[in-house]
XYZ file of C-alpha atoms in Angstrom:
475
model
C 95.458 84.159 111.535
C 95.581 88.100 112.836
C 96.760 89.900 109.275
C 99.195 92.653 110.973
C 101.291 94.082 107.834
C 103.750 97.193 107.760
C 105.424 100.176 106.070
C 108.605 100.645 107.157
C 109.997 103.839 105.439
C 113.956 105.455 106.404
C 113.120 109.288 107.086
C 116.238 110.126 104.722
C 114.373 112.050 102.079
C 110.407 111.910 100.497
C 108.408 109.011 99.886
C 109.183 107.865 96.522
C 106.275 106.516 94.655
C 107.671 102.893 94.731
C 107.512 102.911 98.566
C 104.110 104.246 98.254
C 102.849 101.783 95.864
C 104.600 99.306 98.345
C 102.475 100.783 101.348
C 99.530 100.684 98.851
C 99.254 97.221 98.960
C 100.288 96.406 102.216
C 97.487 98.595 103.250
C 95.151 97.026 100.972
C 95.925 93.508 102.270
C 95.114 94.339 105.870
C 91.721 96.132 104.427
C 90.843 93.124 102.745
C 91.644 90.558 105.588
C 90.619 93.007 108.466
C 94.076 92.887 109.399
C 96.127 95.731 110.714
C 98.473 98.090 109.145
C 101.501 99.598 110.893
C 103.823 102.479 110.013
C 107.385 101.557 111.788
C 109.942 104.040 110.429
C 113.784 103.055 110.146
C 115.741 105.676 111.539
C 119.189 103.997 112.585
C 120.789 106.268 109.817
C 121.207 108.895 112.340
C 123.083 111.651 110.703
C 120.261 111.182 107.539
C 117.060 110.499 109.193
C 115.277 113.974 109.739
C 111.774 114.347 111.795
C 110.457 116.684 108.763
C 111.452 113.413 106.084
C 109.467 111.255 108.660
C 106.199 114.355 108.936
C 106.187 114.710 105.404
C 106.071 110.663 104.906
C 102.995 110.273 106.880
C 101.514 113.162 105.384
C 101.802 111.981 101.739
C 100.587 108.588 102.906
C 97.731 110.208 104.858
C 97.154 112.144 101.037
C 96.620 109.021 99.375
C 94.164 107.895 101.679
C 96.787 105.325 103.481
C 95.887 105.804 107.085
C 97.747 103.317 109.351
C 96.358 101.690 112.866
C 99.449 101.606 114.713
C 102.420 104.276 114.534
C 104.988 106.395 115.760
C 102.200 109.402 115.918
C 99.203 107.272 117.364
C 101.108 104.779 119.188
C 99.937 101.169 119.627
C 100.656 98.510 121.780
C 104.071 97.120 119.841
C 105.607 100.636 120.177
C 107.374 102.709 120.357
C 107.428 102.263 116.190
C 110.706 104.473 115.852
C 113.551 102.281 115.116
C 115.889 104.957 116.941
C 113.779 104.553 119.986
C 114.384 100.570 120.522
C 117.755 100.400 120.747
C 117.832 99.056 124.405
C 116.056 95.926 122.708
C 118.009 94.721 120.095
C 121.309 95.578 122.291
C 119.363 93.146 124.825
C 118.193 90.647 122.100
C 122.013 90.530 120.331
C 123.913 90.205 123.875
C 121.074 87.393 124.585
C 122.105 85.728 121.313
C 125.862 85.509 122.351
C 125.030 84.188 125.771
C 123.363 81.425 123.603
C 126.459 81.325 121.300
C 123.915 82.101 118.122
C 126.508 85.694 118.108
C 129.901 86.725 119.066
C 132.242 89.749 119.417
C 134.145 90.258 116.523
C 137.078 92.180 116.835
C 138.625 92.266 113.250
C 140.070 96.359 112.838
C 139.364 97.064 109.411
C 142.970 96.914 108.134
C 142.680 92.513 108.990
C 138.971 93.143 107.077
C 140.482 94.784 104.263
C 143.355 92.183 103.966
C 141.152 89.149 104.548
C 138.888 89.823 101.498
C 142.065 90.223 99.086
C 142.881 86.866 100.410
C 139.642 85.400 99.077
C 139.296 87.494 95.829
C 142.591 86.182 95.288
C 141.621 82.635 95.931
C 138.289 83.463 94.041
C 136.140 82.367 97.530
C 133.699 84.366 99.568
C 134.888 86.778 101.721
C 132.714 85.650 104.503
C 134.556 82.864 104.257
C 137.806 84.475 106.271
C 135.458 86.406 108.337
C 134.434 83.698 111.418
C 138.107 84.315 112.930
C 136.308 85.033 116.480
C 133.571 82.308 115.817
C 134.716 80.395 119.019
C 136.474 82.393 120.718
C 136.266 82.804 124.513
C 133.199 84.673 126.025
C 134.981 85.492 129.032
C 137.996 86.534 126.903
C 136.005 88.813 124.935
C 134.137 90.516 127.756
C 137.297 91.262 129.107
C 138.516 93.301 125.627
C 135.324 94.764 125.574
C 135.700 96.220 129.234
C 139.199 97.183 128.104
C 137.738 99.741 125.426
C 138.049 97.379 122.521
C 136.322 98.151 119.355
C 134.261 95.140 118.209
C 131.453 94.395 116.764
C 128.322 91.672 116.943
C 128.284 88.976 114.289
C 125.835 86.180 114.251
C 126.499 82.700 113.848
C 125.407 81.287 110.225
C 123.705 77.780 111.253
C 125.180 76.381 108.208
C 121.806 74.921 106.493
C 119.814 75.948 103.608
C 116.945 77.957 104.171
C 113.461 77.911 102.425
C 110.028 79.553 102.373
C 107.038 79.837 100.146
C 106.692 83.285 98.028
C 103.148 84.363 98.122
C 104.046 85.589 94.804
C 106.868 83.751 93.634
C 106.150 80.006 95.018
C 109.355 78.320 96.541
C 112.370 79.933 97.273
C 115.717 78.186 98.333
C 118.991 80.008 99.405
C 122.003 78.147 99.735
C 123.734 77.323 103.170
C 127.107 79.045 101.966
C 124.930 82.509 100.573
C 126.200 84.531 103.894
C 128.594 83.698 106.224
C 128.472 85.046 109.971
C 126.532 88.625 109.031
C 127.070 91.978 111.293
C 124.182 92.340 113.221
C 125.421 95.557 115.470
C 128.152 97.720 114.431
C 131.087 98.974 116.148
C 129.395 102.285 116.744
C 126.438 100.272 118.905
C 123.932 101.046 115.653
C 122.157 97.593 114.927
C 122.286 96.730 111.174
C 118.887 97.076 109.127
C 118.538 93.243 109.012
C 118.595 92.547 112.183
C 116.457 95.303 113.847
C 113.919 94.483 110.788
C 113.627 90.519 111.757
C 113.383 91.620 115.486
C 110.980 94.516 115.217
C 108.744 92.310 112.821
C 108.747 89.049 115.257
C 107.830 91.530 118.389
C 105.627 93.542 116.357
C 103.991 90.351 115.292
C 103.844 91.205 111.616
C 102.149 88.579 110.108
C 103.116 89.570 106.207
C 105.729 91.272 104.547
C 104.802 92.723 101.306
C 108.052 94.411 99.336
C 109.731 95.070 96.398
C 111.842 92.363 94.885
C 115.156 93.874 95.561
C 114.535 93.426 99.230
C 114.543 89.121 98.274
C 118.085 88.246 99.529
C 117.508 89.810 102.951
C 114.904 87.422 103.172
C 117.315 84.768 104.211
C 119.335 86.757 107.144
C 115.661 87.530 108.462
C 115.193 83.723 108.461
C 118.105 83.457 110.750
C 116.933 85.843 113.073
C 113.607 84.523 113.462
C 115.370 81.326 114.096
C 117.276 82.432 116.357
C 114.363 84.216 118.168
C 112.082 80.681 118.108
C 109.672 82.956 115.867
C 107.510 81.764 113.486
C 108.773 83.958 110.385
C 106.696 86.210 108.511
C 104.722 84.827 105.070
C 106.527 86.979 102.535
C 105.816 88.429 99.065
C 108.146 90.192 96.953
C 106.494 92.373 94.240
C 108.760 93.501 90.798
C 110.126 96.650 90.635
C 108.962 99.276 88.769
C 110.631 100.440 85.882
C 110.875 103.432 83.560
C 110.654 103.027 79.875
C 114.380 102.009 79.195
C 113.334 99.248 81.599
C 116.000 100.363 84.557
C 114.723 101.122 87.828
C 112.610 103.850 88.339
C 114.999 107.058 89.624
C 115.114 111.036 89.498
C 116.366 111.105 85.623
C 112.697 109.327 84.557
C 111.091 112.736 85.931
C 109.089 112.873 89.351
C 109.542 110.211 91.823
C 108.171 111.329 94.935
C 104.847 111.947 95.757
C 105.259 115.876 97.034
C 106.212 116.204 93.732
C 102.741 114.886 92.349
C 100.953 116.466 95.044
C 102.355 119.520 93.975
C 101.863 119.060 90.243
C 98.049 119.018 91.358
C 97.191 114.871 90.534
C 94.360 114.058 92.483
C 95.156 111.130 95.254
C 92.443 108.935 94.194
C 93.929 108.684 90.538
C 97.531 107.880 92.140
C 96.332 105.172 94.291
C 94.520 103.758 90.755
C 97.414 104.140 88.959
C 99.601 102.835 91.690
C 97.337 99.896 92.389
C 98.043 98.863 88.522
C 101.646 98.728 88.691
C 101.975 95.147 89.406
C 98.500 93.949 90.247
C 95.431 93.095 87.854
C 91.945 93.927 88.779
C 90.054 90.670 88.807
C 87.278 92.215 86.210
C 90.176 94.224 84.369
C 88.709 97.492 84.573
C 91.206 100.345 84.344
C 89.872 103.134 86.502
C 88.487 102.225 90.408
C 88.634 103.136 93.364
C 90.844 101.603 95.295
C 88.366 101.643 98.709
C 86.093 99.504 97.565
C 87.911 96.437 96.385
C 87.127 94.884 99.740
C 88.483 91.038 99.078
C 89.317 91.708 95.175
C 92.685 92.410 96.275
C 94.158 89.601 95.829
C 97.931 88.439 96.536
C 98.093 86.331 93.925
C 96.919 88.891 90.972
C 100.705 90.234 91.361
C 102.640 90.306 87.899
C 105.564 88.636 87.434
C 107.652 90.986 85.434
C 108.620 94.612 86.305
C 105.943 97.131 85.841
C 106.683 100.236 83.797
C 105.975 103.362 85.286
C 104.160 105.352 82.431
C 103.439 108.884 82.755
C 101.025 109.291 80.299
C 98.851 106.300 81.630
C 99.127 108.268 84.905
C 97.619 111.312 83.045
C 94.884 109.454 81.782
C 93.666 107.695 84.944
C 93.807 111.287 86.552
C 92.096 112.924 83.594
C 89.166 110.208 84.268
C 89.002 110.655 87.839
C 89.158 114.684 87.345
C 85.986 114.276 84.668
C 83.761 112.661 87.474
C 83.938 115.310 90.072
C 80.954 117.746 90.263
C 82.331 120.941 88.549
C 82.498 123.020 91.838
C 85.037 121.273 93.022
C 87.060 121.117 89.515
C 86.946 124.998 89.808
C 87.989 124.415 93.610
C 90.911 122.485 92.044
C 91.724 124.716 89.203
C 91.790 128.050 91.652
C 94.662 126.366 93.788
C 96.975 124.847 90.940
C 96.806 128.604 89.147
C 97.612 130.566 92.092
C 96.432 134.354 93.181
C 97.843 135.692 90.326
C 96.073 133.372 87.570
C 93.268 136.125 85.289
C 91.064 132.582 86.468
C 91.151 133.406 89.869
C 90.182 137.149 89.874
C 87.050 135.955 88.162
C 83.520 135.027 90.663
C 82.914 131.659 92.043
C 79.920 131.119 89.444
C 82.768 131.886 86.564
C 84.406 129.392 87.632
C 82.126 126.847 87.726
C 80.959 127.541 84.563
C 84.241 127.576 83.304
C 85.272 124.116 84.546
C 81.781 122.574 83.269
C 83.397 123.807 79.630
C 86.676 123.015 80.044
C 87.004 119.785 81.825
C 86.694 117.649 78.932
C 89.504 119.619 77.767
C 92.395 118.704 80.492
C 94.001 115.788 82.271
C 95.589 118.216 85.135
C 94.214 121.318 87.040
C 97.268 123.201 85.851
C 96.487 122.161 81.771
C 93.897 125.211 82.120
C 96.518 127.432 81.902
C 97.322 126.962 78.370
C 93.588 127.342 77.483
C 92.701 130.555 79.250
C 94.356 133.163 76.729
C 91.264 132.052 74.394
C 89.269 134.195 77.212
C 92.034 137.111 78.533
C 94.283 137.712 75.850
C 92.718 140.130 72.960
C 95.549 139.139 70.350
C 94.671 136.682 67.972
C 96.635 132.915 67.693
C 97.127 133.266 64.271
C 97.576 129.875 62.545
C 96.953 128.596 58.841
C 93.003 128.403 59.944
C 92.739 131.146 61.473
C 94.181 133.479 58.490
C 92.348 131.289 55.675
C 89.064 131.840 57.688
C 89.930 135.740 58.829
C 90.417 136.405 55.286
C 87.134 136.030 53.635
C 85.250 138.725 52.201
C 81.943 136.911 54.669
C 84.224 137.406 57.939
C 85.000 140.937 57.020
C 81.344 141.633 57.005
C 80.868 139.526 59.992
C 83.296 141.337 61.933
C 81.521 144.600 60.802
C 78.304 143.813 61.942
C 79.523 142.022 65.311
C 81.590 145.210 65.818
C 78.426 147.940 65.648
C 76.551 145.371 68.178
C 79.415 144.584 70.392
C 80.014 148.184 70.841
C 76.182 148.790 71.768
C 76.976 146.875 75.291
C 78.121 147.428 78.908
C 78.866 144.846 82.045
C 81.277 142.994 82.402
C 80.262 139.818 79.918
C 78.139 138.902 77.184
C 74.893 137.591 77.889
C 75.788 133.693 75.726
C 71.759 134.053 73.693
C 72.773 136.996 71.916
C 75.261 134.659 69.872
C 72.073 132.681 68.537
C 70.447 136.465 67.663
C 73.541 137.420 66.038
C 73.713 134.120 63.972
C 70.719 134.175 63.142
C 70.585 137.561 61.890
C 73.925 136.881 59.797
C 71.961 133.905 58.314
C 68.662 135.753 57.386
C 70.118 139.328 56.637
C 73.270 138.672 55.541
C 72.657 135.542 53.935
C 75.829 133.933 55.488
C 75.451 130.334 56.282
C 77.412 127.892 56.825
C 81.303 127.159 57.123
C 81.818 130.883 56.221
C 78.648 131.828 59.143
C 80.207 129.402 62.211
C 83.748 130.132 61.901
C 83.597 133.509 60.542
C 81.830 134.573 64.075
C 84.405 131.652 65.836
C 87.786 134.132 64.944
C 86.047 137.656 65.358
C 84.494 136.895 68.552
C 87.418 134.584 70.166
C 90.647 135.073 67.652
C 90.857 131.704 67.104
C 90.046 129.101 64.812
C 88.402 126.287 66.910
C 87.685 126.174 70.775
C 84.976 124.940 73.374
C 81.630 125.547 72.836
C 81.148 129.418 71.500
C 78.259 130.167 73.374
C 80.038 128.991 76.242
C 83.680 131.272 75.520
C 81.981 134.631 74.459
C 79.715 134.560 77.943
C 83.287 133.496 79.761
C 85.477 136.325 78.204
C 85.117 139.888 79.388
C 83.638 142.158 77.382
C 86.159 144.656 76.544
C 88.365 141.604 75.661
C 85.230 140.600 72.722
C 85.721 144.809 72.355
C 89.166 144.542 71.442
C 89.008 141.333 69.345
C 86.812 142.937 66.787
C 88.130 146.705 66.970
């Protein structure tokens, strides 16, 4: 079997992160089966679909390394991949239907809709039930309304059968023959409904799997129908679980950031999301935590999915990007630190070689680019952060004469920084002249140099902080 899988996102607003852990997957499947993965996009919601919602889609995908084979910008050979675009086919593929009495104009007005399902509520049956009034009514009859001006619209014919398939993650699922009665499958406005333009585009497009969130199940059995109908072999299907915040409802705007511009913005590096994302759901086969999702080749497996909802946990996110930030070389953690502080960030008026140095230091220090932020008044600002430590430590007789001595040999310099081996010479002159050793020696020098009680490495600070700050500090 040719593996052809694909995203199908509606251009109504940014990717969320459950699509993208949703396209994730599907692209992961192809990868591993050398199958093919397609971006289609939904856009029958005219008045909400927007071109920049559908740029910034691919873009974020594109981010997180999810590069599709076939789409609306590179074309393919099942195109064109806008739903918007197709309309001539499933207006050709619905009339077809009704020639072959699988559909029918309906031409219930709203008002008969409206009163037909308080009938049923009232008799405590389906709605559908009531809705089949035009079920075999007269083609030619109908044509002729529809000529007239008529408003109508296209239902299809429910065979009247159950309908089953096998859930590559779920096993067998059944739906009964009375689940749906005769479904819309174009509107009275000519716009096809998303069922119906999804069963056709995937059964042209060939689309071999469907891999989707769970809420997506019941559609499952209009699809059926419509591959049916079409004499298509459907789709094999898997429905993943949801993902979840932690008061287990489904993940939305009031858990905190759901899209990912809004992680791409907060600075997370891509190959941590698509980690993280990769976990939500599916189990590595040797259970490691952190890898890259590139190179799991055949390890991804279908049938590692989970079968309850996966909670979306910030904090697990923040250490599976604090990981992946660790690894990189430390040029490009100062790369990353330079954009997420912006121009005018005291860290980015400082050299390239500052930088670098500083990252080397700090990195064990943050899980974000941004976290650096909070760190870097231990270098700029002069004033000390005066907590219980600090004043116990700033108040010994020792520090006093520490501070005098670091003062007279502070003030002795020029430059811009402090060359890091005069902290051993100073130290070591405290210890031998001074006879300071000790507690009293390491953090006595710790709060005159940097006004602060602990910190990175010292060595490492007082050669990062300019000099007239060190000045200041011990003035």
């Amino acid at each position: 079997m040719t593996v052809r899988v694909r995203f199908a996102p509606s251009p109504t607003g940014y990717l969320h992160i459950g699509g993208a852990r949703t396209a994730l997957y599907q692209y992961l499947f192809a990868k591993a089966m050398g199958g093919t993965y397609v971006l289609r996009i939904e856009d029958t919601d005219l008045e909400r679909s927007k071109r920049e919602y559908e740029e910034s889609q691919i873009g974020d995908l594109k981010w997180l390394g999810i590069e599709h084979g076939e789409g609306p910008d590179i074309g393919g050979e099942y195109g064109p991949y806008r739903q918007s675009e197709r309309m001539q086919i499933y207006g050709d593929i619905a009339w077809k239907f009704i020639e072959e009495g699988k559909a029918y104009p309906c031409f219930l007005t709203s008002e008969e809709l409206e009163e037909l399902t308080e009938k049923a509520n009232a008799e405590k049956i389906a709605p559908h039930a009531y809705h089949g009034k035009y079920r075999d009514y007269d083609l030619a009859e109908a044509k002729k309304r529809i000529e007239a001006g008529e408003e109508y619209v296209i239902r299809f014919k429910n065979p009247g059968k159950k309908w089953t398939f096998t859930d590559l993650s779920r096993g067998e699922v059944t739906f009964p023959e009375d689940m749906v009665g005769d479904f819309v499958i174009i509107r009275s406005n000519k716009m096809p409904v998303y069922n119906f333009c999804c069963a056709v585009d995937d059964c042209l497009m060939k689309i071999s799997h469907v891999i989707r969130a769970e809420e997506h199940l019941n559609n499952t059995v209009r699809q059926l129908m419509i591959y049916d109908a079409m004499g298509a072999e459907p789709p094999q299907f898997c429905h993943v679980t949801l993902l979840v915040g932690e008061d287990r409802q489904k993940l939305s705007k009031r858990h905190g950031a759901t899209s990912v511009t809004q992680y791409k913005e907060l600075h997370y590096l891509p190959q941590a999301m698509t980690n993280y994302l990769c976990l939500l759901g599916w189990s590595h086969p040797e259970e490691k935590d952190i890898f890259d999702v590139n190179e799991l080749g055949e390890k991804f497996d279908l049938s590692r999915f989970s079968k309850t909802s996966a909670m979306y946990d910030i904090k697990k996110l923040n250490f599976v990007n604090e990981q992946w930030l660790r690894a990189l070389p430390d040029a490009d953690i100062a790369k990353g630190m330079t954009i997420a502080l912006g121009t005018d960030s005291e860290f980015n008026k400082q050299s390239d070689e500052w930088k670098v140095k500083f990252a080397s230091i700090m990195k064990e220090k943050i899980q974000l680019f941004s976290d650096v932020e909070s760190h870097l008044p231990i270098f700029f600002d002069p004033a000390a952060e005066e907590d219980d430590q600090y004043k116990e430590a700033i108040a010994w007789e020792t520090t006093a004469q520490i501070k005098t001595y670091l003062n007279e040999e502070v003030s002795k310099l020029s430059g811009d920084f402090i060359d890091e081996s005069l902290v051993d010479t100073w130290m070591n002159h405290l210890k031998s002249e001074l006879k300071i050793k000790g507690k009293p020696l390491f953090m006595g020098t710790r709060v005159c140099l940097t006004g602060r009680a602990h910190g990175p490495d010292l060595k490492s600070v007082v050669s990062l902080t300019p000099l007239e700050i060190v000045k200041k500090r011990l003035s």
